[in-house]
Short mmCIF file of C-alpha atoms (C1' of nucleotides) in Angstrom, two decimals:
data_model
loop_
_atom_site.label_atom_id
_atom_site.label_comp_id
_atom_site.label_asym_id
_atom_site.label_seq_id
_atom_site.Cartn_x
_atom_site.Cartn_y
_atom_site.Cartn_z
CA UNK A 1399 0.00 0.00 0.00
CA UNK A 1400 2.99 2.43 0.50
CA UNK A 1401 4.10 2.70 -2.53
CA UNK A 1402 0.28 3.35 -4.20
CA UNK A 1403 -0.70 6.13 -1.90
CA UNK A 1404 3.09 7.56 -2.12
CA UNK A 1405 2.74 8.26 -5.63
CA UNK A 1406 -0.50 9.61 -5.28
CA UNK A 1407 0.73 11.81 -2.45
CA UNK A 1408 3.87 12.62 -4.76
CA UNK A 1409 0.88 13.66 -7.81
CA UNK A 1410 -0.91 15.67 -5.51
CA UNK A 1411 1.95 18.19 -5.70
CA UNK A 1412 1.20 18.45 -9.54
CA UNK A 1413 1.53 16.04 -12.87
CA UNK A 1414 4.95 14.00 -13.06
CA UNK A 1415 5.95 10.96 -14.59
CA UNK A 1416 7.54 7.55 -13.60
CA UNK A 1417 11.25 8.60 -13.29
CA UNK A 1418 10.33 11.68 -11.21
CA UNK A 1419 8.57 9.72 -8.85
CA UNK A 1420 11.12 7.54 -7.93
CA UNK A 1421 13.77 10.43 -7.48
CA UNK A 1422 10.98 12.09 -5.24
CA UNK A 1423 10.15 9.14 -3.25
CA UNK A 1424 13.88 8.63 -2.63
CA UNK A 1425 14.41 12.18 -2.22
CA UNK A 1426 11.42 12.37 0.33
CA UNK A 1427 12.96 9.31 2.53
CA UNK A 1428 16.81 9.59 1.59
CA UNK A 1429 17.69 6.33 0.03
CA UNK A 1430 16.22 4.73 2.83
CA UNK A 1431 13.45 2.82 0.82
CA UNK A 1432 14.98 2.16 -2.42
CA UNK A 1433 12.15 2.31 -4.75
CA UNK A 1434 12.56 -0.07 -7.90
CA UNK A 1435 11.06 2.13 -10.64
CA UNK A 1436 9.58 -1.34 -12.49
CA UNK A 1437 7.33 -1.10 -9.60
CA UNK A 1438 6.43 2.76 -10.52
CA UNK A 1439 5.32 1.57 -13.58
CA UNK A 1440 3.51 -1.07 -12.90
CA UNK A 1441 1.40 0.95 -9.79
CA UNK A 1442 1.23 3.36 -12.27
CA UNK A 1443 -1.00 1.13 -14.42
CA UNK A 1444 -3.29 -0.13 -11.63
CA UNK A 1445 -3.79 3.34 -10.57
CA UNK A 1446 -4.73 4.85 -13.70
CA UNK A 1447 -6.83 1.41 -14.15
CA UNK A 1448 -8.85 2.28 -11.32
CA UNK A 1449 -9.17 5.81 -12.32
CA UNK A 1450 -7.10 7.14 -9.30
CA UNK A 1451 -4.67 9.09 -11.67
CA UNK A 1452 -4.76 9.82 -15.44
CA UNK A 1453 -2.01 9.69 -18.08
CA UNK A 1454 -1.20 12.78 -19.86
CA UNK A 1455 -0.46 13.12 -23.22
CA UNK A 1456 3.47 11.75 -23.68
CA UNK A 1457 5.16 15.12 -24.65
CA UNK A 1458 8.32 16.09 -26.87
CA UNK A 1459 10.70 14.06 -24.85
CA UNK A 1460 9.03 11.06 -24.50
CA UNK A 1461 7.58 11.21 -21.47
CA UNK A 1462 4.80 10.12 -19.99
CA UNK A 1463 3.31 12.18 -17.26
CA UNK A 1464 0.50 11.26 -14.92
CA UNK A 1465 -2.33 13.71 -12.93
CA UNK A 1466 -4.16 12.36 -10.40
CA UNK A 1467 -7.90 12.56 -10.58
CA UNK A 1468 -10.56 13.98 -7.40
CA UNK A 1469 -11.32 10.29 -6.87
CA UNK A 1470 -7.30 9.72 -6.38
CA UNK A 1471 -7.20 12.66 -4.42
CA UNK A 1472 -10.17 11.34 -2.06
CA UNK A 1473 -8.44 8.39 -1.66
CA UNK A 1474 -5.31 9.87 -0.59
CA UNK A 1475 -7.19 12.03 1.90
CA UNK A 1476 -8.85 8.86 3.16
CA UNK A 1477 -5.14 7.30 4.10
CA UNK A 1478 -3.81 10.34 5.68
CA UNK A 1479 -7.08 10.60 7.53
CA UNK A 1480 -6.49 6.92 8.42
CA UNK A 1481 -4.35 5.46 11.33
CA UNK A 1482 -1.66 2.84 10.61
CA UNK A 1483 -3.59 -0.06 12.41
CA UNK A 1484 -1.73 -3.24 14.03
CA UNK A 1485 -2.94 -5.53 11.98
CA UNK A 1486 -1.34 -3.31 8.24
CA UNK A 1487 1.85 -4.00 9.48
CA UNK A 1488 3.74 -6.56 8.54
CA UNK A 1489 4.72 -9.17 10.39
CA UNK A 1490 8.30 -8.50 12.63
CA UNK A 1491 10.92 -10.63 10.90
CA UNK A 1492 13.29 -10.03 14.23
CA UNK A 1493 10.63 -10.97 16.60
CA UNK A 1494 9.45 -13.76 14.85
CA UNK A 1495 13.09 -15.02 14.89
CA UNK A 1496 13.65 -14.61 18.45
CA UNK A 1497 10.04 -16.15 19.32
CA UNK A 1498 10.76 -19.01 17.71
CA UNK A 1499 14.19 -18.91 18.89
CA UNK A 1500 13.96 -20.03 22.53
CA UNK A 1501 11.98 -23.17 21.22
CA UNK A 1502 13.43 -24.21 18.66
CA UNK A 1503 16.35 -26.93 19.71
CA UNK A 1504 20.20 -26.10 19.26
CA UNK A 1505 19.64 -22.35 18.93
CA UNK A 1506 21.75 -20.67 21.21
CA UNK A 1507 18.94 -17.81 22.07
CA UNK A 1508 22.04 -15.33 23.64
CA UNK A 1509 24.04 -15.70 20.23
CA UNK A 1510 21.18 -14.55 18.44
CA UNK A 1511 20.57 -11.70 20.67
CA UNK A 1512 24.21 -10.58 20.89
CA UNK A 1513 23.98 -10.75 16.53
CA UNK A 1514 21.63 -8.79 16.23
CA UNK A 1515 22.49 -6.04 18.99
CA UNK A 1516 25.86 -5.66 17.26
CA UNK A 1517 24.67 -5.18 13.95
CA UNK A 1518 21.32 -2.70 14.90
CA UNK A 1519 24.26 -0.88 17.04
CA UNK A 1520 26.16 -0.50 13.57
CA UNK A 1521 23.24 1.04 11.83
CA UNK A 1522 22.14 3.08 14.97
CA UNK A 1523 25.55 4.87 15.12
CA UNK A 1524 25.34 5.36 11.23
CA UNK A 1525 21.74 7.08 11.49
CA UNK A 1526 23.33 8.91 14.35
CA UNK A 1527 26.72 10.24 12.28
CA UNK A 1528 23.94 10.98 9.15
CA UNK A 1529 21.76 12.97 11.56
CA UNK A 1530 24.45 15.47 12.48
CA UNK A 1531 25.53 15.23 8.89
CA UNK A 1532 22.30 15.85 7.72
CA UNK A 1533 20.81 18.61 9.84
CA UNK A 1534 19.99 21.27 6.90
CA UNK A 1535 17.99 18.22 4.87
CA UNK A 1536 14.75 18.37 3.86
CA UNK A 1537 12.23 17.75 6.67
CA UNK A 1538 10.91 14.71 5.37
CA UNK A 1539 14.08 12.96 5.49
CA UNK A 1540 14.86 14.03 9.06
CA UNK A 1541 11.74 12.71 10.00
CA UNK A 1542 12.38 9.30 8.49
CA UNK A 1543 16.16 9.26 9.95
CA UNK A 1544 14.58 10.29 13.26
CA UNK A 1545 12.38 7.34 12.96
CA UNK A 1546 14.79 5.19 12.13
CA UNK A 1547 16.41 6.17 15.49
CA UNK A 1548 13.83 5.98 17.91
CA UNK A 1549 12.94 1.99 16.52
CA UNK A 1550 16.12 1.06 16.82
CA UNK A 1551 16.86 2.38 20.49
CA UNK A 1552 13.69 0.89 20.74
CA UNK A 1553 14.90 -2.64 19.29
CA UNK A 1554 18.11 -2.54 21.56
CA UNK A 1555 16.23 -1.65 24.71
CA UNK A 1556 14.15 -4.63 23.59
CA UNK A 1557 16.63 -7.40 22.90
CA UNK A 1558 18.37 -6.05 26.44
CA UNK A 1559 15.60 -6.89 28.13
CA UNK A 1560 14.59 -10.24 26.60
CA UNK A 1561 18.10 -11.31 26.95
CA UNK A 1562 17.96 -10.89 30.68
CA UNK A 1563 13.83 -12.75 30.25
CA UNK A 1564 15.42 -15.77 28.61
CA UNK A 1565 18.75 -15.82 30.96
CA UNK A 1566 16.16 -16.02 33.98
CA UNK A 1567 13.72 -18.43 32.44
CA UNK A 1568 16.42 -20.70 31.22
CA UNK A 1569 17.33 -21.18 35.29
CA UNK A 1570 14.97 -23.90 36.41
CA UNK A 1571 12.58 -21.34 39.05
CA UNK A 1572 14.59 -21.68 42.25
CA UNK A 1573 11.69 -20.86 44.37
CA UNK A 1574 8.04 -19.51 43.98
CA UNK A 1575 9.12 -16.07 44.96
CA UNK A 1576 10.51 -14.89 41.76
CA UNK A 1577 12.23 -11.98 41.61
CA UNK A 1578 10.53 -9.21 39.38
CA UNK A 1579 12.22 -6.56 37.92
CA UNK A 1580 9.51 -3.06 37.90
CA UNK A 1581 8.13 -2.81 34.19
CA UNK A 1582 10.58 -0.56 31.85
CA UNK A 1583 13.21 -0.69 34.35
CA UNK A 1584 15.32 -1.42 31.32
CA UNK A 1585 14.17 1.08 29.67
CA UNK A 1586 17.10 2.72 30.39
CA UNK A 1587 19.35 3.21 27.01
CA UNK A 1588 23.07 1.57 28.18
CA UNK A 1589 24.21 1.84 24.45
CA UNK A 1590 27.63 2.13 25.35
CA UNK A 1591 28.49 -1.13 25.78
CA UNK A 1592 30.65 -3.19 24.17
CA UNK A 1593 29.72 -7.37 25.83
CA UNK A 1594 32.77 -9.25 25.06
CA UNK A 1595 30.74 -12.31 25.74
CA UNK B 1024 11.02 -14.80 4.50
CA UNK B 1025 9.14 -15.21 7.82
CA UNK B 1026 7.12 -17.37 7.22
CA UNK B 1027 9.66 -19.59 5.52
CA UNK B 1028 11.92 -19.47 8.14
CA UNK B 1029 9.45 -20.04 11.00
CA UNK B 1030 7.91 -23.06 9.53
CA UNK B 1031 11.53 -25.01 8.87
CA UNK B 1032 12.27 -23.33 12.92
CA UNK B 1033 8.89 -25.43 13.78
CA UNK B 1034 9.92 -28.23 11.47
CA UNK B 1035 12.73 -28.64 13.46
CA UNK B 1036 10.94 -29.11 16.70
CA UNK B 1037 9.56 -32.61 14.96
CA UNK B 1038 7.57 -33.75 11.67
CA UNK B 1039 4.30 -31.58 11.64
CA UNK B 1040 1.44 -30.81 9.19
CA UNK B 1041 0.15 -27.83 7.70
CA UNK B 1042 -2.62 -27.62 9.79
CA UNK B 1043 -0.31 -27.78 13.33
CA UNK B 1044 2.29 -25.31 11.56
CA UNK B 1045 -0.03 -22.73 11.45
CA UNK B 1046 -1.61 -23.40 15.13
CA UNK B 1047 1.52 -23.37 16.26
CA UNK B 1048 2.89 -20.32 14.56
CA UNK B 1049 0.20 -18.37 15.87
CA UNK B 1050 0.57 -20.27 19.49
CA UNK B 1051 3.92 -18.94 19.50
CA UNK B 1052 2.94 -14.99 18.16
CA UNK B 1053 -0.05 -14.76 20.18
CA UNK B 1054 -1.93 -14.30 17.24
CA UNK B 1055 -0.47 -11.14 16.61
CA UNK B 1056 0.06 -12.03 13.20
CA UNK B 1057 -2.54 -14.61 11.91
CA UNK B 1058 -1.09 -17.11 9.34
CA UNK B 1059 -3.34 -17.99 6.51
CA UNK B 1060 -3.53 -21.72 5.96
CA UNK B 1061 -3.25 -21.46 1.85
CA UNK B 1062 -0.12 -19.68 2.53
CA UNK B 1063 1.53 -22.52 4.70
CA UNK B 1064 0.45 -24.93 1.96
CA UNK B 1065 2.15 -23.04 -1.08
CA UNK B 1066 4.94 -22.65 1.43
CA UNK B 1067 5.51 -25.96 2.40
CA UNK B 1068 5.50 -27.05 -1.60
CA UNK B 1069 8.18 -24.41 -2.01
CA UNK B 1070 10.25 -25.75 0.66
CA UNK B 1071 9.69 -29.38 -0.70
CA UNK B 1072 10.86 -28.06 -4.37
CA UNK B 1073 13.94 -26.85 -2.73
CA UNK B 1074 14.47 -29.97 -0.71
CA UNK B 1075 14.38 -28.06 2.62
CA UNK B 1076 11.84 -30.15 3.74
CA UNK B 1077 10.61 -33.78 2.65
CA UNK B 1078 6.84 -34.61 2.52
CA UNK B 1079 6.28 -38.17 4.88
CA UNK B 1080 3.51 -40.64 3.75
CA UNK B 1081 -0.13 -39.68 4.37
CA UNK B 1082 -1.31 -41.24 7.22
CA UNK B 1083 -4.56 -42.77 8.36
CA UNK B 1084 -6.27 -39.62 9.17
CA UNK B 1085 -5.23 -37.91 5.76
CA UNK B 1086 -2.62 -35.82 7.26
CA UNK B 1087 0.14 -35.03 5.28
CA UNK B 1088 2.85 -33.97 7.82
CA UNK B 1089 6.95 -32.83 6.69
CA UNK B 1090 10.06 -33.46 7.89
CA UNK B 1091 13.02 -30.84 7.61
CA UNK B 1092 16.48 -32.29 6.08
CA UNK B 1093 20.01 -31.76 7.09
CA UNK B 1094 19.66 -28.72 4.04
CA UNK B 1095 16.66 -27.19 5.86
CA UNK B 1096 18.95 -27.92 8.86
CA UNK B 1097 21.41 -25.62 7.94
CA UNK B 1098 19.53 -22.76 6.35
CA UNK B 1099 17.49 -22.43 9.45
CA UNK B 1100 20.61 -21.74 11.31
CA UNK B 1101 22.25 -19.24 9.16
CA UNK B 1102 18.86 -17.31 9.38
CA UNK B 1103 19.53 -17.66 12.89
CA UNK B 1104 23.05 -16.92 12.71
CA UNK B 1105 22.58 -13.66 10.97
CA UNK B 1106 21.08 -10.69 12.37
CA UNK B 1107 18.20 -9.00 10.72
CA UNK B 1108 19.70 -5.61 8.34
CA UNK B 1109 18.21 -2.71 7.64
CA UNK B 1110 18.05 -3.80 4.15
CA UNK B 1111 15.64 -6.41 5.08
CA UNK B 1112 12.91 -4.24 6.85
CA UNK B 1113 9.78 -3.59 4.69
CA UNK B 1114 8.85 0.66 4.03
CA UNK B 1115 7.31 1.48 7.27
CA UNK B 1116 4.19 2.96 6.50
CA UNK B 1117 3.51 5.32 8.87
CA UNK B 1118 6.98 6.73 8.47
CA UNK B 1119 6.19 6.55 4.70
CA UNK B 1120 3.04 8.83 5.33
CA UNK B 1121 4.03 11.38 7.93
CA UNK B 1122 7.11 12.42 5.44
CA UNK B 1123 4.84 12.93 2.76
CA UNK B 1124 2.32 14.19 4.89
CA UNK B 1125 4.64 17.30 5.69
CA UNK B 1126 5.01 18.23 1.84
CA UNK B 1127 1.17 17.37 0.62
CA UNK B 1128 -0.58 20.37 -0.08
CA UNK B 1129 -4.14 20.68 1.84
CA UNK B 1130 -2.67 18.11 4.43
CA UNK B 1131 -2.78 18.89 8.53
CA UNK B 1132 0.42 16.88 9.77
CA UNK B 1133 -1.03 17.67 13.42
CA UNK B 1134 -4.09 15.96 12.88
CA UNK B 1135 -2.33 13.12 11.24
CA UNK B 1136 -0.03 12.98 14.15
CA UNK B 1137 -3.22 12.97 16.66
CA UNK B 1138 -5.27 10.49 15.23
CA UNK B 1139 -1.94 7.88 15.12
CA UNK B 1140 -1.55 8.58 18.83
CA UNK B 1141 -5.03 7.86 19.38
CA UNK B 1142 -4.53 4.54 17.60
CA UNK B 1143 -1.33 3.92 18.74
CA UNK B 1144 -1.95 4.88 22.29
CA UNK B 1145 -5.01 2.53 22.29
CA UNK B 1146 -2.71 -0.38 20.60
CA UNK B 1147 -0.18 0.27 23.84
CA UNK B 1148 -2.84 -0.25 26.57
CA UNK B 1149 -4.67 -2.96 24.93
CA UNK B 1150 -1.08 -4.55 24.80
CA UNK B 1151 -0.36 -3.33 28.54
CA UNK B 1152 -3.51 -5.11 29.37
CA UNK B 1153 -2.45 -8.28 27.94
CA UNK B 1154 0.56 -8.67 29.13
CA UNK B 1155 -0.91 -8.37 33.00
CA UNK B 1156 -3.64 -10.93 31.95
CA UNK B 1157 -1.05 -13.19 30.30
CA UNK B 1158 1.84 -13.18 33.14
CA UNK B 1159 2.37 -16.62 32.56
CA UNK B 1160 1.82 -17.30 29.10
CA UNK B 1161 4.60 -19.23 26.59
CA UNK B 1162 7.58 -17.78 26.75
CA UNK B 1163 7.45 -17.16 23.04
CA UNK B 1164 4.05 -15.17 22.94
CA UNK B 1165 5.74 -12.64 26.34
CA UNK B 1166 8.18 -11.66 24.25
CA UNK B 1167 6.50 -10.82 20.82
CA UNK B 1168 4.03 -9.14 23.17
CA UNK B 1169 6.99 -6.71 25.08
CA UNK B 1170 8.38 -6.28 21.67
CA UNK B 1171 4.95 -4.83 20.47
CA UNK B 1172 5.27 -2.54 23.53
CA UNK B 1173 8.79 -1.21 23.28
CA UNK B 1174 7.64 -0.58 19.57
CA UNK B 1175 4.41 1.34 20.14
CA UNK B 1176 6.22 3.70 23.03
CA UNK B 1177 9.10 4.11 20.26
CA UNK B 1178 5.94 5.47 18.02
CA UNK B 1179 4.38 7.52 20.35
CA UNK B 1180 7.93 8.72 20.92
CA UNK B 1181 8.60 9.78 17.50
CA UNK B 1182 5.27 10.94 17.06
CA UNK B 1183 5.13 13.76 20.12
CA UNK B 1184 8.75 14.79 18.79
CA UNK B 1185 7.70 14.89 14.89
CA UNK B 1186 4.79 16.98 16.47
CA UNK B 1187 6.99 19.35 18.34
CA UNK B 1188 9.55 19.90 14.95
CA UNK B 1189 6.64 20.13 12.55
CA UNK B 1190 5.28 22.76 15.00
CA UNK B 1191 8.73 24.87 14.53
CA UNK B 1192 9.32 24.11 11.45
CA UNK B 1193 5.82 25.88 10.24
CA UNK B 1194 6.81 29.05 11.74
CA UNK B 1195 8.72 30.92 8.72
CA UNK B 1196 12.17 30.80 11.61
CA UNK B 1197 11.88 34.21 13.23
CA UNK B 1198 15.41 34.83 13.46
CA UNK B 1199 19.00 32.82 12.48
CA UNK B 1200 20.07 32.06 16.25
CA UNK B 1201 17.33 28.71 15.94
CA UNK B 1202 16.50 27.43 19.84
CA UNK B 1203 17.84 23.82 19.56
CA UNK B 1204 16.37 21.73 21.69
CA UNK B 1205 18.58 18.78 23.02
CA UNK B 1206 18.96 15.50 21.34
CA UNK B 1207 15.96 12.86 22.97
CA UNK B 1208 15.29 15.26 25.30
CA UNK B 1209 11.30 14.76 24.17
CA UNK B 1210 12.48 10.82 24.81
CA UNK B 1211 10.84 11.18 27.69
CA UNK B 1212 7.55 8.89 28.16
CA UNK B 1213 4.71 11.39 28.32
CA UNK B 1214 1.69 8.32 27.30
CA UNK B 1215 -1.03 9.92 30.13
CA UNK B 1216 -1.93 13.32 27.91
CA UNK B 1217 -5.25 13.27 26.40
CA UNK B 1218 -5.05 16.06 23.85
CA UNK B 1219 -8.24 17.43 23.25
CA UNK B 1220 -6.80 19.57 20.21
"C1'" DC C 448 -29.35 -33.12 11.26
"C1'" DG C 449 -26.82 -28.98 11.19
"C1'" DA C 450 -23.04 -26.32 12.68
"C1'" DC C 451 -18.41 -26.19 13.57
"C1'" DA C 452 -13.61 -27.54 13.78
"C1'" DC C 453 -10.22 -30.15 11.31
"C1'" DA C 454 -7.62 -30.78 7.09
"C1'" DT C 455 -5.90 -30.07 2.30
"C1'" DG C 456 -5.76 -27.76 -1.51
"C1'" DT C 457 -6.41 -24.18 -5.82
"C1'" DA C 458 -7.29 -19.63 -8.23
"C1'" DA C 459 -6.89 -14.93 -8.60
"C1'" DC C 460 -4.82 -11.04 -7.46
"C1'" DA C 461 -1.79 -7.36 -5.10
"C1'" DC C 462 2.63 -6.12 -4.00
"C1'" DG C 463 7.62 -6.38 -4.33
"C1'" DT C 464 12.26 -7.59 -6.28
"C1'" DT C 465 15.59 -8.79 -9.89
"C1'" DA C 466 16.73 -8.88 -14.32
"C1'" DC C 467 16.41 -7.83 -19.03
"C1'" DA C 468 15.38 -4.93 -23.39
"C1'" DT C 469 15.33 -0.63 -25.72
"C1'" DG C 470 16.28 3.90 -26.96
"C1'" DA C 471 17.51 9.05 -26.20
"C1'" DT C 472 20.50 12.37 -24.19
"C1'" DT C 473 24.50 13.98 -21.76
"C1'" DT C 474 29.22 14.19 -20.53
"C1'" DG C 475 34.12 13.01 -20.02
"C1'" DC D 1297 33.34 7.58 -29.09
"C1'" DA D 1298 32.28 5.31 -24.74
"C1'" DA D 1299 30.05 5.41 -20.51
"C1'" DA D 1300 26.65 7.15 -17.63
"C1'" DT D 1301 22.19 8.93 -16.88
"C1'" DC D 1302 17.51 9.52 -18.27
"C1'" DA D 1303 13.30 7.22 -19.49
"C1'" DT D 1304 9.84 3.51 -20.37
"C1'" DG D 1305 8.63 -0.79 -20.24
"C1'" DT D 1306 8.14 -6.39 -19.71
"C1'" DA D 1307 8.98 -11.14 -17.67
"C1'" DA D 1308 9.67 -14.14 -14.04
"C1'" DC D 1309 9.32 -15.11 -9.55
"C1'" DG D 1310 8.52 -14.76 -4.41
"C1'" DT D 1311 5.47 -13.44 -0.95
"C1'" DG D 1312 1.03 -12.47 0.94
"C1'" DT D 1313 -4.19 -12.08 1.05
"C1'" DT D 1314 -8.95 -13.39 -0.01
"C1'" DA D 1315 -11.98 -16.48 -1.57
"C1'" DC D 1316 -13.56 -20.79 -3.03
"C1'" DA D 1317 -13.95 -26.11 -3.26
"C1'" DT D 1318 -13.93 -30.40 -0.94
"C1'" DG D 1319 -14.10 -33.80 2.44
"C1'" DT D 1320 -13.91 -35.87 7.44
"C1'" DG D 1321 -15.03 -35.94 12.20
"C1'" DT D 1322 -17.39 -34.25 16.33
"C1'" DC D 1323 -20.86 -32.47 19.19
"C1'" DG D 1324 -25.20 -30.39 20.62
#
DNA sequence: CGACACATGTAACACGTTACATGATTTG
DNA sequence: CAAATCATGTAACGTGTTACATGTGTCG
């Protein structure tokens, strides 16, 4: 669905064709979503199909612009006027992995973790370094690199804390009066840290 | 590639069918993310075409039930084995939207951003809720369920800072010497305000 | 008996990626 | 001139959803 109402979001701003989109899209989000421009082409089609946009005539150069229509433009209004709902997203390849993880035989569950914490570390420094790079850049990209930073804090906050779940659960419950840590005491970022392990 | 994955991960637990795959997929996620059945089907031939899994005889009660090999075997553990990239996330839609949203003529970013913390903030408590209710649910389904916390407060997060620069960054910036505020200082969790608007 | 859960499958379609084909224009 | 960029498109395939067809077993 992204990629439909982002080229109608991208029309909105007035008639373009495929090759613009793409540089606007990636322009808009700053290489972050690579957007094959097959794709373009082919959304392009379904949305002039169901009358959302319209193709101009192709002009001296040989290109082939699109407008979109008021029905396009309702729909458009309809997804920003829409919530992102739980069940649009897709489903979390890293939590799916780690779910399945700590039941699936011979997977050392820490491992895992410690992967994944080292590489989303990587990337978080990288968004970091672009952000002071980047701090004249259009909005809409420092919004999406902002984004980018707050789910990954969020993802290392996360894997901290189910790597101390699965250490505890993996001891066989010395006695009934288990220990609980308060909710989002974790919560804390600790980024700076290295684990040897 | 999830689904892939987590069916060769449950695979590996023992010989199942497509039936018990998909109970115990969503066992395991809570049913945070259903799994339609015709999907583990065309899966599971997939898999067999690839030799990552072998089909067993039918048995008395027309079951068809799989077995992974020693290829499956090792697949599953270099998905394991390596961590998840940023490559490999899908276009986040609501990032997707809110970038647009800020250069879409006729659009109100603030009442985009309101009506996503209304969602969102509903998403969190229903979650919160859950996870008092299911204290001592499977292992598995605790942690997809604190993931899908950490992520929603990340979202709320981003969204009361997006607010706050979209705010400034509508006011034509009254004078070169810009107030900067500092870096996740808005980080803090602020869930309890009601916004009338 | 009728409804429902169990169980397997197919068809059609949307969305996404990779790769290929083709041609015009620009630039070193 | 050669290479890169601009520009449009198609084919093949993977992934995912919805809907339909079909049959068995169970339970009220």
């Amino acid at each position: 669905m992204s990629v439909k109402y982002s080229l109608l979001a991208l029309l909105e701003r007035g008639p373009a064709y495929g090759y613009q989109l793409r540089a606007a899209f990636e322009s808009a989000t700053g290489n972050t979503w690579p957007l094959n421009i097959g794709q373009v082409y082919t959304t392009l089609n379904r949305l002039e199909r169901d009358e959302l946009v319209e193709a101009l005539p192709e002009n001296d150069s040989g290109q082939r612009p699109y407008r979109i229509t008021e029905t396009g433009r309702r729909h458009l209004a309809g997804w920003f006027a829409s919530p992102v709902q739980a069940a649009d997203r897709p489903r979390d390849e890293l939590t799916i992995k780690l779910a399945l993880a700590v039941t699936t035989p011979g997977v050392d569950v820490a491992d895992v973790i410690q992967r994944q914490r080292g590489a989303t570390l990587r990337l978080l420094q990288e968004y970091t370094r672009l952000k002071v790079a980047e701090e004249n850049a259009e909005l809409a990209w420092r919004l999406v690199l902002e984004s980018m930073i707050f789910r990954a804090e969020a993802e290392i906050r996360w894997l901290d804390h189910t790597e101390a779940v699965v250490a505890r659960a993996e001891l066989p419950a010395p006695f009934p009066f288990a220990v609980e840590e308060p909710t989002s005491a974790d919560a804390t970022p600790e980024h700076n840290r290295t684990r040897t392990h």
